[in-house]
Short mmCIF file of C-alpha atoms and ligand atoms in Angstrom, two decimals:
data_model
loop_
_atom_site.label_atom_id
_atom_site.label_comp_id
_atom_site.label_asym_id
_atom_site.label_seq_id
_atom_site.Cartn_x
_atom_site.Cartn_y
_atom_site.Cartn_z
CA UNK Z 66 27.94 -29.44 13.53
CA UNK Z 67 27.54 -26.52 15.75
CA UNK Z 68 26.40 -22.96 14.40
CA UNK Z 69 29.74 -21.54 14.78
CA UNK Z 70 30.92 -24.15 12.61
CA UNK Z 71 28.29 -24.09 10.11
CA UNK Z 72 28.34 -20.35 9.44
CA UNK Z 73 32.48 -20.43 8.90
CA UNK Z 74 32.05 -23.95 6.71
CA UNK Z 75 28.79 -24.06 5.06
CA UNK Z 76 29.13 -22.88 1.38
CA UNK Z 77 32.84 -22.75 1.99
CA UNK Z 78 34.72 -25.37 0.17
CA UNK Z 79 37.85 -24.89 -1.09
CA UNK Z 80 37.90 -23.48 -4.18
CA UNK Z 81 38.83 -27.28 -6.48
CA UNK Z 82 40.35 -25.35 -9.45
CA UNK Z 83 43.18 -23.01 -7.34
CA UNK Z 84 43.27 -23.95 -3.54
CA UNK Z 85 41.83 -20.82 -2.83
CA UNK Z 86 40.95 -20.42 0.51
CA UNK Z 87 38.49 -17.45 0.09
CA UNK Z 88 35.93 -18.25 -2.59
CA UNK Z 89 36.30 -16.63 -5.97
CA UNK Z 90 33.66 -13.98 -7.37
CA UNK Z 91 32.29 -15.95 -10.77
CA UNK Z 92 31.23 -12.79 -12.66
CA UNK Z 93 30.38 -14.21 -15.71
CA UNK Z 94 26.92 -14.23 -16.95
CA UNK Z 95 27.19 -16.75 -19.30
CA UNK Z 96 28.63 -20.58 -19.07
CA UNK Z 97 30.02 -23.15 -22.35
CA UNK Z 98 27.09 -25.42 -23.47
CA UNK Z 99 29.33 -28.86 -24.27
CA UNK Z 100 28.64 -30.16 -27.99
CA UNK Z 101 26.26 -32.32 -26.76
CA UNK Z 102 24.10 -29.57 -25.15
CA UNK Z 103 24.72 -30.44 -21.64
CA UNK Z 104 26.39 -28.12 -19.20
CA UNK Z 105 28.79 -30.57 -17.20
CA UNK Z 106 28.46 -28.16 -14.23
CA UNK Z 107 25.19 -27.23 -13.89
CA UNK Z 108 25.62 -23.86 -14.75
CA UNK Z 109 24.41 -22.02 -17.91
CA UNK Z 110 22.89 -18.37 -17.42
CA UNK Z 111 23.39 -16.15 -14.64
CA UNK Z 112 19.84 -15.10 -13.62
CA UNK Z 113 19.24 -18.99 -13.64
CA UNK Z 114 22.17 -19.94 -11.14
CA UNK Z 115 26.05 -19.07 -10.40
CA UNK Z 116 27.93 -20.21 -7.79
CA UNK Z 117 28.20 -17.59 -5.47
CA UNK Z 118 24.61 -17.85 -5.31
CA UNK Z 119 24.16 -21.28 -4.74
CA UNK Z 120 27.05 -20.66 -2.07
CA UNK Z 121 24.89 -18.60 -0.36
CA UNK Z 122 22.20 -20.73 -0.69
CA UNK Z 123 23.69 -23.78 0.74
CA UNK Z 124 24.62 -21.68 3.69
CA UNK Z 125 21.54 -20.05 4.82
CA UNK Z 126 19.98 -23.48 4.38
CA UNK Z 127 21.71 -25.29 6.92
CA UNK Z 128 22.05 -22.59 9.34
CA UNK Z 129 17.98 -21.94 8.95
CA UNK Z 130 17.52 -25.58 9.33
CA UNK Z 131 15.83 -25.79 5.82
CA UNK Z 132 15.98 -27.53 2.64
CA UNK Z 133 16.64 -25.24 0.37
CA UNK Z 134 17.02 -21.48 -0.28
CA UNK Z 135 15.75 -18.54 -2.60
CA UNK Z 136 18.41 -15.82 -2.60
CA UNK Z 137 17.35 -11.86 -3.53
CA UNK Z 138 19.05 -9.00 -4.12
CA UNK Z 139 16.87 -7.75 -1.22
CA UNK Z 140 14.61 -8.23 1.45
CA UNK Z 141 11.59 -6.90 -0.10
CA UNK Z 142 12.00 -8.94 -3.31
CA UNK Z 143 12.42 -11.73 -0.77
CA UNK Z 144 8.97 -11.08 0.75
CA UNK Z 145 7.05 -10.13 -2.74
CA UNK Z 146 8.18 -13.35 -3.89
CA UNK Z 147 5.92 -15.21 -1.35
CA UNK Z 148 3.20 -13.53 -1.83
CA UNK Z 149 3.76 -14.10 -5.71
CA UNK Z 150 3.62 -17.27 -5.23
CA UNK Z 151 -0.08 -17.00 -3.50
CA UNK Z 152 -3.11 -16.96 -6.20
CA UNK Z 153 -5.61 -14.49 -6.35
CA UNK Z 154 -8.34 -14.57 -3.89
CA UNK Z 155 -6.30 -16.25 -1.16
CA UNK Z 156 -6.20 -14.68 2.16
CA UNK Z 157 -2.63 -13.47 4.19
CA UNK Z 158 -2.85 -12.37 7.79
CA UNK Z 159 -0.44 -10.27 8.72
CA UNK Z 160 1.19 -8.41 11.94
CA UNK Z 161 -0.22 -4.80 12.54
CA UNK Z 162 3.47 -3.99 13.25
CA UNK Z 163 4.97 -5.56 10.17
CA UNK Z 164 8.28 -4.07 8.82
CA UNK Z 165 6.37 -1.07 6.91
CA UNK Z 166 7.79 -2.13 3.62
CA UNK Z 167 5.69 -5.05 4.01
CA UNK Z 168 2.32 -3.91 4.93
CA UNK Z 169 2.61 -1.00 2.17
CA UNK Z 170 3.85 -4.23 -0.33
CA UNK Z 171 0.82 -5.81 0.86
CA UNK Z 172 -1.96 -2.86 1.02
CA UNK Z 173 -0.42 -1.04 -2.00
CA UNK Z 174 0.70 -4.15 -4.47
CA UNK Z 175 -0.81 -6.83 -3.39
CA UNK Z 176 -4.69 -6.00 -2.62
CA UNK Z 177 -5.03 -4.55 -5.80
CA UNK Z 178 -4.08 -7.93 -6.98
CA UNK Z 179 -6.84 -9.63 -5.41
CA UNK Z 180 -4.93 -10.65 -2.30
CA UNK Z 181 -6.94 -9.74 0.85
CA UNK Z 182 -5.26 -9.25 4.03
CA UNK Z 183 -6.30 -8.83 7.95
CA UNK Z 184 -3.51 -7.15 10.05
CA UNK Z 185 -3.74 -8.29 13.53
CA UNK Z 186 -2.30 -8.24 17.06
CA UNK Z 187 0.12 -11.23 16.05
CA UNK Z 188 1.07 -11.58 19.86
CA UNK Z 189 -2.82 -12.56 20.55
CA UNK Z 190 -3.41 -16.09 19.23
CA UNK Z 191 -6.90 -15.73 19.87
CA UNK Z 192 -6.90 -12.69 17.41
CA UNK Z 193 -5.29 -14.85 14.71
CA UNK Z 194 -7.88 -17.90 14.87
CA UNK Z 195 -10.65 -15.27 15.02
CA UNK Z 196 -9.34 -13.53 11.25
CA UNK Z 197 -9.08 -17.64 9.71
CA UNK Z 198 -10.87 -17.59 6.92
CA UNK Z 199 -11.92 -20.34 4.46
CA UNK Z 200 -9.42 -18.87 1.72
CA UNK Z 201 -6.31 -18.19 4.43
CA UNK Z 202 -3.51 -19.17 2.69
CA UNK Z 203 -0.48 -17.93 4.43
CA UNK Z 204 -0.05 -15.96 8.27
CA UNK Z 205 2.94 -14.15 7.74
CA UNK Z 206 5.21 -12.74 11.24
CA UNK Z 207 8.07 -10.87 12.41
CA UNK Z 208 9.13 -11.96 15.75
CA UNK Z 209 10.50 -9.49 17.36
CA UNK Z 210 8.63 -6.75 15.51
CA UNK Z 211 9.64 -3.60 14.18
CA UNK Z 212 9.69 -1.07 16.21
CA UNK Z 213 7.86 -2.00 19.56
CA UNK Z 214 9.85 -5.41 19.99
CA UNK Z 215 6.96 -7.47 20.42
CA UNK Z 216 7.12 -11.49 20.87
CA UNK Z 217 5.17 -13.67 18.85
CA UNK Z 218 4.85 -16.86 19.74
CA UNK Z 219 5.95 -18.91 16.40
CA UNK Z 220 4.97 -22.52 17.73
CA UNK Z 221 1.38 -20.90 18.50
CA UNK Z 222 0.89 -19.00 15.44
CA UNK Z 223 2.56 -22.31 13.08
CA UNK Z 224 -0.26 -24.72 14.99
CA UNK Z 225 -2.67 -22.03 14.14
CA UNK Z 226 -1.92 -21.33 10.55
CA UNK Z 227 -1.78 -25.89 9.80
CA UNK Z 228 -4.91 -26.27 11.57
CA UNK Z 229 -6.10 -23.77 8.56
CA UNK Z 230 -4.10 -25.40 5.62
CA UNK Z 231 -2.04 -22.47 5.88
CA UNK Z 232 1.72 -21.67 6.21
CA UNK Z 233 3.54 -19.68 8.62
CA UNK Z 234 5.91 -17.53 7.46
CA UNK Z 235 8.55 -15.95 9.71
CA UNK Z 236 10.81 -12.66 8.69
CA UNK Z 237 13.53 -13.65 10.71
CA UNK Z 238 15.78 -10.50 9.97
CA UNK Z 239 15.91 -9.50 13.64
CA UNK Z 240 16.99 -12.54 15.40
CA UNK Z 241 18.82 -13.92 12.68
CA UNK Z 242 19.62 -17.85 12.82
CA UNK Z 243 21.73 -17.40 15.41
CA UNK Z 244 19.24 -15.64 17.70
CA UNK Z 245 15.93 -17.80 16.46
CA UNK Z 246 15.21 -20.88 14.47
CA UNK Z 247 11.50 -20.69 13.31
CA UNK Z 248 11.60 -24.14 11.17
CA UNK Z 249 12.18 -25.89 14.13
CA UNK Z 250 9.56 -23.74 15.97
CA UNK Z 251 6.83 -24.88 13.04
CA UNK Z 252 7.43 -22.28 10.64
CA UNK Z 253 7.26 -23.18 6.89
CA UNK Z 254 9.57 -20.58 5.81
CA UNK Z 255 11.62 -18.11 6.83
CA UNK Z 256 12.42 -14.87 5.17
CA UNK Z 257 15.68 -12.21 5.81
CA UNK Z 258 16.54 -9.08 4.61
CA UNK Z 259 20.47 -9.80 4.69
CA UNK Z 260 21.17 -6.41 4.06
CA UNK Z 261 21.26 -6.39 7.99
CA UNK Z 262 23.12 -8.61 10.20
CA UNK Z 263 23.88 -11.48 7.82
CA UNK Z 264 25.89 -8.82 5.66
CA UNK Z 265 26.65 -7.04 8.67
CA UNK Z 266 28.56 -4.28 7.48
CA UNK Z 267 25.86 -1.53 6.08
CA UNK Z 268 27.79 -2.30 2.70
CA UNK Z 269 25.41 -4.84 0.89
CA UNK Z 270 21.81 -5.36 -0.15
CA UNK Z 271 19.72 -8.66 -0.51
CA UNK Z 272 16.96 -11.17 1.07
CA UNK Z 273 16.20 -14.94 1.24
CA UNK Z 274 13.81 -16.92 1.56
CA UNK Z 275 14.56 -20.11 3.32
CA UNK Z 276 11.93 -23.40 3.09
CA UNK Z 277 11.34 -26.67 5.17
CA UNK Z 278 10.39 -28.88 2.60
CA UNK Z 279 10.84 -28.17 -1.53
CA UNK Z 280 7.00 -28.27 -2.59
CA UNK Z 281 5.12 -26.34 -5.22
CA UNK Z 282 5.18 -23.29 -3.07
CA UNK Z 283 8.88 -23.02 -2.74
CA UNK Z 284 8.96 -24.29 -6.38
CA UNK Z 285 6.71 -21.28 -7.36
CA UNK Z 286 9.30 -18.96 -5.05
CA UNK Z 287 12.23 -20.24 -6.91
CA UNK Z 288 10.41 -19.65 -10.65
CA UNK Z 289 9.66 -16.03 -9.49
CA UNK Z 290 13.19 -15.73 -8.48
CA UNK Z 291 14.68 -17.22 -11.77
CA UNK Z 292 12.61 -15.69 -13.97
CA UNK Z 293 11.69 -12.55 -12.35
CA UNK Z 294 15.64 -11.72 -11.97
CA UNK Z 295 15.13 -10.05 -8.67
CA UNK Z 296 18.64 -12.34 -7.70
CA UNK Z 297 21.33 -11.70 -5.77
CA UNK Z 298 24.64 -11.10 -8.00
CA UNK Z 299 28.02 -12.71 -7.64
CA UNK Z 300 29.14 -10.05 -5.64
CA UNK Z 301 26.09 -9.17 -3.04
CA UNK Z 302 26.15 -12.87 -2.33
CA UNK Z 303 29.97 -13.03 -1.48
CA UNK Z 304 30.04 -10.62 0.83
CA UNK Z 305 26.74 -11.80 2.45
CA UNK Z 306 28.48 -15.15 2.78
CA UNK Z 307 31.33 -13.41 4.18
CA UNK Z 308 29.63 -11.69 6.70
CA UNK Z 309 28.20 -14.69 7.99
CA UNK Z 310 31.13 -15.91 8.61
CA UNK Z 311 31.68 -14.14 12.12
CA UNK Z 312 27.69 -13.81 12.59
CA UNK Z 313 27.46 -15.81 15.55
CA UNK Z 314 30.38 -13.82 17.41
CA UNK Z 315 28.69 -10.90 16.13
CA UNK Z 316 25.52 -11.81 17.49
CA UNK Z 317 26.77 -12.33 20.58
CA UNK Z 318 28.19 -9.14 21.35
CA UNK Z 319 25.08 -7.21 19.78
CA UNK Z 320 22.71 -8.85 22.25
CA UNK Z 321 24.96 -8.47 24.68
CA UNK Z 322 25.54 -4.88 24.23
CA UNK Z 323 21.85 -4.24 23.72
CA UNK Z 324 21.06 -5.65 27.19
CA UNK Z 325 23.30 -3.18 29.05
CA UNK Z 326 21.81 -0.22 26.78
CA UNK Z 327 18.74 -1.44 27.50
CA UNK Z 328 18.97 -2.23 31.12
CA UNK Z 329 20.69 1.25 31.69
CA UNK Z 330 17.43 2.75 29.49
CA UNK Z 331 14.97 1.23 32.05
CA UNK Z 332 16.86 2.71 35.29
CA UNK Z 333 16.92 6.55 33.68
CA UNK Z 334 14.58 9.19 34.97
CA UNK Z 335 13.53 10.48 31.81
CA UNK Z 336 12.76 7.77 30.09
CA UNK Z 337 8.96 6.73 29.72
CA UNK Z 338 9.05 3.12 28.90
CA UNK Z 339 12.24 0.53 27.26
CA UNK Z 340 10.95 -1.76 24.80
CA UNK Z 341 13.73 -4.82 24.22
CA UNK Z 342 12.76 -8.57 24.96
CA UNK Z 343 15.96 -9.88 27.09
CA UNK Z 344 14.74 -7.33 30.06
CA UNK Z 345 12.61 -9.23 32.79
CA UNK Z 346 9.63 -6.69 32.74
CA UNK Z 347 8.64 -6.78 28.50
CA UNK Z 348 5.83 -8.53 28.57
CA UNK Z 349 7.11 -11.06 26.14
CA UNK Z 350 10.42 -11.82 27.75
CA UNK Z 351 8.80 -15.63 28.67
CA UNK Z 352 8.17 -16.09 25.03
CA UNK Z 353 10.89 -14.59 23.70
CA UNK Z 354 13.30 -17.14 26.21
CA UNK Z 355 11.64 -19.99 25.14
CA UNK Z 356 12.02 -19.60 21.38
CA UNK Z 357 15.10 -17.20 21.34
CA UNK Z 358 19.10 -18.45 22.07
CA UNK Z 359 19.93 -14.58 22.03
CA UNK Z 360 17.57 -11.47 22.20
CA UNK Z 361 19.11 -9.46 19.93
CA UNK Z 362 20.47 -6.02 18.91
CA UNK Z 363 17.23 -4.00 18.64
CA UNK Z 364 15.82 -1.79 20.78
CA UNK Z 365 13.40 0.95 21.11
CA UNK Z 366 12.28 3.19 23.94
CA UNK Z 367 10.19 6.51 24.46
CA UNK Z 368 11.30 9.65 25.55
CA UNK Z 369 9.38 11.73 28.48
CA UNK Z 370 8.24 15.01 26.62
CA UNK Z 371 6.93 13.69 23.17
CA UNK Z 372 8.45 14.08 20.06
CA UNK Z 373 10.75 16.71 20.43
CA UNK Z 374 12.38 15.33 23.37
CA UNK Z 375 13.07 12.69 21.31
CA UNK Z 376 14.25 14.45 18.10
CA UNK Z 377 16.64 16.27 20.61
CA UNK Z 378 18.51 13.05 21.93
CA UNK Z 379 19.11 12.15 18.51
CA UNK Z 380 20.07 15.46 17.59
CA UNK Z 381 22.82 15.30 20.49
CA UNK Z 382 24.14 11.63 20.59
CA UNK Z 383 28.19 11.50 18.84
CA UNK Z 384 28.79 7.95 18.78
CA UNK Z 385 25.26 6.55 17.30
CA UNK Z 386 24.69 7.83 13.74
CA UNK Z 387 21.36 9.34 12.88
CA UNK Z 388 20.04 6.63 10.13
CA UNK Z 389 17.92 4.04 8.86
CA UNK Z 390 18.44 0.11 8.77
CA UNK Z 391 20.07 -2.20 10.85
CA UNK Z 392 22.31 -4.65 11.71
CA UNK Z 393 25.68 -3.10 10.89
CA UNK Z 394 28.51 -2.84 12.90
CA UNK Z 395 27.70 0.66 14.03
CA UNK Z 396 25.37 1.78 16.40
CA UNK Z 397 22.02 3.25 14.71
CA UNK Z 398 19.54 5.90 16.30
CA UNK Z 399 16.10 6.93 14.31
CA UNK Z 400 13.02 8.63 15.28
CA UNK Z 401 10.57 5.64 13.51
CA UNK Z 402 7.39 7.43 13.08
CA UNK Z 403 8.89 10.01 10.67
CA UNK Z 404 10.42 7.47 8.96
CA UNK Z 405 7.37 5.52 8.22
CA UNK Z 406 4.68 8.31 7.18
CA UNK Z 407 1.67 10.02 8.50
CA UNK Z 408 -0.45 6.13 8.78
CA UNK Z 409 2.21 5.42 11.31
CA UNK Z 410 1.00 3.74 14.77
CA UNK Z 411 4.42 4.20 16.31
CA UNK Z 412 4.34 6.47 19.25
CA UNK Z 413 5.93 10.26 18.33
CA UNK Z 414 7.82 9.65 21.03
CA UNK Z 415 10.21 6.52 20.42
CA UNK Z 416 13.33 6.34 19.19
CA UNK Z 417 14.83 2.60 17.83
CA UNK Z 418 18.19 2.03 17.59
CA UNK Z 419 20.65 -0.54 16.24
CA UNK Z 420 23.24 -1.99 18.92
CA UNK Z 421 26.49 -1.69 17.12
CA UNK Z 422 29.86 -3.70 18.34
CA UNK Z 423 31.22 -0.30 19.92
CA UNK Z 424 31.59 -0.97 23.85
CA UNK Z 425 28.66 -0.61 25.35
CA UNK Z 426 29.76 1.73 28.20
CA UNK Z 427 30.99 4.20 25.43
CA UNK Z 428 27.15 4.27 24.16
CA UNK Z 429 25.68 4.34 27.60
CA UNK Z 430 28.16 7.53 27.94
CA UNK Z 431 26.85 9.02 24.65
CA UNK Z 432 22.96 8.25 25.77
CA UNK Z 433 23.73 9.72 29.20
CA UNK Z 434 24.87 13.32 27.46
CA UNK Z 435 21.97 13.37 24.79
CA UNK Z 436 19.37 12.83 27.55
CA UNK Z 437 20.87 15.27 29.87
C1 PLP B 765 12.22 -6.95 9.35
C2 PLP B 765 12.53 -6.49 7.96
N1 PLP B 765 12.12 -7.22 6.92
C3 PLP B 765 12.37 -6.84 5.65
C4 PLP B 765 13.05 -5.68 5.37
C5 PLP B 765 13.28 -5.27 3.94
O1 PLP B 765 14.59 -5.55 3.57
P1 PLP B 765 15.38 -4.77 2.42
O2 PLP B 765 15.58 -3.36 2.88
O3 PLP B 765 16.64 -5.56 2.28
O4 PLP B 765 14.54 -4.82 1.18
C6 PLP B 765 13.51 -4.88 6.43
C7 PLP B 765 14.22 -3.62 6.14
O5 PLP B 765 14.42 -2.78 6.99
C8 PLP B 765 13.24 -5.30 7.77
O6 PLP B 765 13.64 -4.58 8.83
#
C-alpha cells in the first residue's frame, strides 16, 4: 500500500464492538482479569498498554517502515528513552546542531551519568569516523537540522556507525515519514516529536520511537517506556493518529509552500543568506534529493543588519505568529538564538519559521511588509 493509504488505514480498523467509523477513546486505566487470570485481550493496566496506544503504534510502524513502535507523551521522553537504554561508559556522537533539548538532555542528564558524548559536524563523514571510539555505542542525527537546515547524509553516517557496532539513530521530526524514510536509508531507529507535524494542529504533545528489528535495545526502550510511564495517554494518541490521517496532503502543501517562501527569501535585497534544502544553491540540496521525497516546511534565513533587524521583521509580520515549535497548521516565526540561551551557535541574526497551510502568496505579502 501506498503512504496515502497507510496513514488513512493503518491503526484504523473499524471499531468490532459498534461499527464506529472513528476509533473510540478507551479511557480506562484498568482492564477485567478473567477467573483464570488471563486477560482475553491483551490488555490489563494502562501504563502497560491500551489501545489507542497500540493504534498509534501500529501506525507509525508501517509508515516508518519498522517493526515496532515506542509511543511518548513527548519527544524528549522519546529521545531520553534511547539513551536509557545505553549503559554507562558507552559513547553517543551527536550533531553540533542537535534540537537543543537534546544536547542539554545529553550534556546536562546524561554525562553526569557516565555517558560521554562528542558533538560533531554530522554533515562531514570524515568528522564522524575520526570521533569512533572503542566504546561508541550509538551516533545519533537530525536530518535536516534545527535551525541551519543542514543535510546529513543517513546512508553515510548508518555505514559509519555498523562498521563501529553502533546504531544510527535518526530524529525524523522534520521530514516526517512522508518527507524521509531513514530505516530504509540504514538507520536503526527513528525518533519524532509528534507534537509537530504528525499531530499537526499545535494542540497535542508526544514522541516515538520507531525500530527496524525488536532486539534487546528496543526491548530495553519499551521497559523504560512501560515502566517509566513517560506514555502517551488515550487521548494524545488519538488525536496524533488523527492527524496523521491527512499528513501526507499536509506535507505536501508545507513543502510546497516553503519553497515559494523560500525561493522569494533568496531573490530579496535585504536578506543575507536563505537556509532551506529544496533551493538549488544549499549546499546539501544533492543529499537532501537523494534521501528526501519532499523537503519540508522549515526554513531559516538571516537578516542584513544583525539582530535587531531581525527582531524587527518579527515584530512587524500579521499573518505568522511570533512562537516556538513547529509543524502546525499555522505559519511560525522565532528569533532561535534567544530561544536557545547564551551557549547558542545560531547566528543573532536568523530567524526560523514554520510553513503553515495559509497560501503562500499571502505570507510572501506579510514577509514583503515586515522587511520593508
Ligand atoms: C527535532 C526535534 N526533536 C525533538 C524535539 C522535542 O520534542 P517535544 O517538544 O515533543 O518534547 C523537538 C522539539 O522542538 C524537535 O524540534
Amino acid at each position: 500500500m501506498r503512504i496515502e493509504t497507510l496513514a488513512v488505514h493503518a491503526g484504523h480498523p473499524i471499531d468490532p464492538a459498534t461499527g464506529a467509523v472513528a476509533p473510540p477513546i478507551y479511557l480506562s486505566t484498568t482492564f477485567e482479569r478473567q477467573a483464570d487470570g488471563s486477560y482475553p485481550q491483551g490488555y490489563n493496566y494502562i501504563r502497560d498498554n491500551n489501545p489507542n496506544r497500540d493504534a498509534l503504534e501500529k501506525c507509525l510502524s508501517e509508515l516508518e517502515a519498522g517493526v515496532a513502535t515506542a509511543a511518548f507523551s513527548s519527544g524528549s521522553a522519546a529521545t531520553m528513552s534511547v539513551f536509557q537504554a545505553l549503559l554507562p561508559g558507552n559513547h553517543v556522537i551527536a550533531p553540533l546542531d542537535a534540537y537543543s533539548g537534546t544536547s542539554s538532555l545529553l550534556r546536562e542528564i546524561f554525562v553526569p551519568w557516565n555517558l560521554s558524548v562528542t558533538f560533531v559536524d554530522m554533515t562531514n563523514p570524515k568528522e564522524v569516523q575520526q570521533a569512533i571510539q572503542p566504546n561508541t555505542r550509538l551516533i545519533w542525527l537530525e536530518t535536516p537540522s534545527n535551525p541551519m537546515l543542514k543535510i546529513t547524509d543517513i546512508g553515510k553516517i548508518a555505514d559509519i556507525a555498523h562498521q563501529a557496532n553502533a546504531l544510527c539513530v535518526c530524529d525524523n521530526t522534520w521530514a516526517t515519514p512522508i518527507g524521509q524514510s531513514p530505516l530504509n536509508n540504514g538507520a536503526d531507529l527513528v525518533v519524532h516529536s509528534t507534537t509537530k507535524y504528525l499531530g499537526g494542529h499545535s494542540d497535542v504533545m508526544g514522541g516515538a520511537v520507531i525500530t527496524k528489528v525488536e532486539d534487546d535495545f528496543f526491548n530495553t526502550i519499551r521497559k523504560i517506556q512501560k515502566t517509566g510511564g513517560a506514555i502517551a495517554s488515550p487521548f494524545d494518541a488519538w488525536l496524533v493518529l488523527r492527524g496523521i490521517q491527512t499528513l501526507p496532503y499536509r506535507m505536501r502543501a508545507h513543502s510546497e509552500n516553503a519553497l515559494k517562501v523560500a525561493t522569494f527569501l533568496s531573490h530579496h535585497s535585504k536578506i543575507e543568506a536563505v537556509h532551506y534544502p529544496g533551493l538549488q544553491q544549499h549546499p546539501g540540496h544533492e543529499i537532501a534529493a537523494s534521501q528526501m521525497h519532499l523537503f519540508g516546511g522549515m526554513l531559516s534565513f538571516q537578516v542584513k543588519g544583525g539582530k535587531e533587524a531581525a527582531f524587527a521583521v518579527a515584530a512587524k509580520v500579521k499573518i505568522f505568529t511570533r512562537a516556538t515549535s513547529l509543524g502546525g497548521v499555522e505559519s511560525l516565526i522565532e528569533h532561535r538564538a534567544s530561544i536557545e540561551g547564551p551557549k547558542t551557535k545560531t547566528p543573532e541574526n536568523l530567524l526560523r519559521v514554520s510553513i503553515g497551510l495559509e497560501h503562500p502568496d499571502d505570507l510572501i505579502e506579510d514577509l514583503i511588509q515586515a522587511l520593508e
